[in-house]
mmCIF file of C-alpha atoms in Angstrom:
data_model
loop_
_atom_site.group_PDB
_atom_site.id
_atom_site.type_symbol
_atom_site.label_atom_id
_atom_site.label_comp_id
_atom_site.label_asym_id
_atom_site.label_seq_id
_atom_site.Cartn_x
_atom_site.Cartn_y
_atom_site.Cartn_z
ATOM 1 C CA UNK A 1 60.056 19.239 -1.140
ATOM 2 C CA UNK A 2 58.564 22.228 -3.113
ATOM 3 C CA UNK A 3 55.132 23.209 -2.682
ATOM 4 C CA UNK A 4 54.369 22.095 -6.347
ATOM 5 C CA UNK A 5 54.932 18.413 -4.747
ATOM 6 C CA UNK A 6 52.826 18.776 -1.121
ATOM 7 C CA UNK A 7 49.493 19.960 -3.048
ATOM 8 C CA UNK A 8 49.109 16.592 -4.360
ATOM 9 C CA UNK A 9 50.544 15.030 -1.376
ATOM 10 C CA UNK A 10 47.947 17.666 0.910
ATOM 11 C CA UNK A 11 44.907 16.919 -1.490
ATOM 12 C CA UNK A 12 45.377 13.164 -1.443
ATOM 13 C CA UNK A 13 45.645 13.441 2.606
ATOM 14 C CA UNK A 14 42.345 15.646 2.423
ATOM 15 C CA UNK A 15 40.468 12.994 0.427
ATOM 16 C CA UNK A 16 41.237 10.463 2.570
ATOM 17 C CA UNK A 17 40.491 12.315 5.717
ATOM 18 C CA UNK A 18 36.575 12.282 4.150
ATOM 19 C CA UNK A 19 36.622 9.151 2.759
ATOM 20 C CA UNK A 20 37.442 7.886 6.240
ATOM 21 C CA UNK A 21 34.691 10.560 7.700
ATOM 22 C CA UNK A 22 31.988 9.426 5.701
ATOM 23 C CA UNK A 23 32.488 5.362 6.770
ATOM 24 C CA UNK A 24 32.731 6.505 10.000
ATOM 25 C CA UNK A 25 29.421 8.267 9.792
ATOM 26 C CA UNK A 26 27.545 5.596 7.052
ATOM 27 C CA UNK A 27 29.107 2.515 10.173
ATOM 28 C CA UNK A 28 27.477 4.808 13.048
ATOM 29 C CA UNK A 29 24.057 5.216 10.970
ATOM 30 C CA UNK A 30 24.450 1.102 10.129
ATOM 31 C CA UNK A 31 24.865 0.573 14.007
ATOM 32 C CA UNK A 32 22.456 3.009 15.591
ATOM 33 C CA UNK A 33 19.471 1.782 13.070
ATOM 34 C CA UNK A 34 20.341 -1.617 13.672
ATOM 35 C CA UNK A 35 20.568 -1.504 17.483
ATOM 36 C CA UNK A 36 17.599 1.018 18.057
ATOM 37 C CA UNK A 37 14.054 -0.539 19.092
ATOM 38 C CA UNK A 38 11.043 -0.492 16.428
ATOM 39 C CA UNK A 39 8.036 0.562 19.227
ATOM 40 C CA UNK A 40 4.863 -1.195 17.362
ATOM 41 C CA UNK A 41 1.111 -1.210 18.627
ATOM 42 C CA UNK A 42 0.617 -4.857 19.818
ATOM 43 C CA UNK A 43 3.065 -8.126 19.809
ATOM 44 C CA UNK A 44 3.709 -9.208 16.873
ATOM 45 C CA UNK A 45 4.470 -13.257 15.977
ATOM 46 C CA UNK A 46 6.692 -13.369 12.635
ATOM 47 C CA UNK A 47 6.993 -17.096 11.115
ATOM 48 C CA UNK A 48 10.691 -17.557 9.316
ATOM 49 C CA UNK A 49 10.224 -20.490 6.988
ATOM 50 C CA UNK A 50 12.983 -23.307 6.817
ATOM 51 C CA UNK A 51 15.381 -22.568 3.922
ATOM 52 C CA UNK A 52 14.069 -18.525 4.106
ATOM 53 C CA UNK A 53 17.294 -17.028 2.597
ATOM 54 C CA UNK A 54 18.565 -13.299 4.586
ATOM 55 C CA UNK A 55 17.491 -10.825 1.865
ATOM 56 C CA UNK A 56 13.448 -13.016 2.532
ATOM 57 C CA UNK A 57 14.209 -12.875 6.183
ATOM 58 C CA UNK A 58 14.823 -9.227 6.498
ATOM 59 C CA UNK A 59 12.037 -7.936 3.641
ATOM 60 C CA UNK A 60 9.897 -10.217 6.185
ATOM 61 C CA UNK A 61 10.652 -8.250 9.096
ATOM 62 C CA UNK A 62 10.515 -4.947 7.253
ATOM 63 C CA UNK A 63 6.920 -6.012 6.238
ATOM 64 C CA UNK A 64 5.853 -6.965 9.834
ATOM 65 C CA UNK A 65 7.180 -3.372 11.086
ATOM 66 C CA UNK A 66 9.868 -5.137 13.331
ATOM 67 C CA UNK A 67 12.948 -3.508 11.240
ATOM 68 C CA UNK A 68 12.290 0.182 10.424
ATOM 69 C CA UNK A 69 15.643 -0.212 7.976
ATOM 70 C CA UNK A 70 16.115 -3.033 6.250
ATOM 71 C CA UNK A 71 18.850 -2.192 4.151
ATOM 72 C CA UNK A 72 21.072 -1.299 7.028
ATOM 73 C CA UNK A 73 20.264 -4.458 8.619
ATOM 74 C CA UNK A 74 21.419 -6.469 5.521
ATOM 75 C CA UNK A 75 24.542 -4.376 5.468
ATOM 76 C CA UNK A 76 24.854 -5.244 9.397
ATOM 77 C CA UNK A 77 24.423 -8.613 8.781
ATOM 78 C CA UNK A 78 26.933 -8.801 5.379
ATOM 79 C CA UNK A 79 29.609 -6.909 7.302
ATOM 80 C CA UNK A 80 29.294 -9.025 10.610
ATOM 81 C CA UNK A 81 28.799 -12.450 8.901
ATOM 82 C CA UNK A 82 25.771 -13.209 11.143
ATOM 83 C CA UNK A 83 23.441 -13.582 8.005
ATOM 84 C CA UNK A 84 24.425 -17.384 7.971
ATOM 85 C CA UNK A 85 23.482 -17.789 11.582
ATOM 86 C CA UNK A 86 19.397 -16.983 11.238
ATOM 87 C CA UNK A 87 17.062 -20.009 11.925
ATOM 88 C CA UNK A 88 13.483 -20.823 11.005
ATOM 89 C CA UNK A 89 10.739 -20.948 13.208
ATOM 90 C CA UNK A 90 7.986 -18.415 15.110
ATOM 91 C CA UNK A 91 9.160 -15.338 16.742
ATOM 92 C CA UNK A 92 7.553 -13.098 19.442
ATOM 93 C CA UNK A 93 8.322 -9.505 19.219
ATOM 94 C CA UNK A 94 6.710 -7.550 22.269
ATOM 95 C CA UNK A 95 5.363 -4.278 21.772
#
């Protein structure tokens, strides 16, 4: 091969070493502000309503100061499929 032909071949192989950097670092940031505990003055009581969709469920949790990011916790719960699995009813978050 000349060296006319590797600079694409090298540039293409350097874009896609920081495409695959920066999902590696945007997954760790979804992970660690997903997994990380919100500390919060007292326990807080959050009511889910029956038929409360994910994107109602998570804005309600943002408002109650139980999720510090929502937006990574919708991604979390896009990526993972769990979105489908959240239930109504009254939940106790200690402080």
């Amino acid at each position: 091969m000349t060296s006319s032909r590797r600079r694409p071949l090298r540039r293409l192989a350097g874009l896609l070493f920081i495409v695959i950097l920066a999902g590696g670092a945007f997954a760790l940031w979804v992970r660690r502000t997903v997994t990380v505990p919100v500390e919060h003055d007292s326990d807080q009581i959050v009511t889910i309503d029956q038929g409360a969709g994910t994107q109602s469920i998570v804005d309600r949790l943002s408002e109650a100061g139980i999720v510090s990011h929502p937006l990574s916790l919708k991604i979390y719960l896009r990526i993972t499929g769990k979105g489908g699995n959240l239930k109504a009813g009254d939940y106790k978050f200690p402080s």
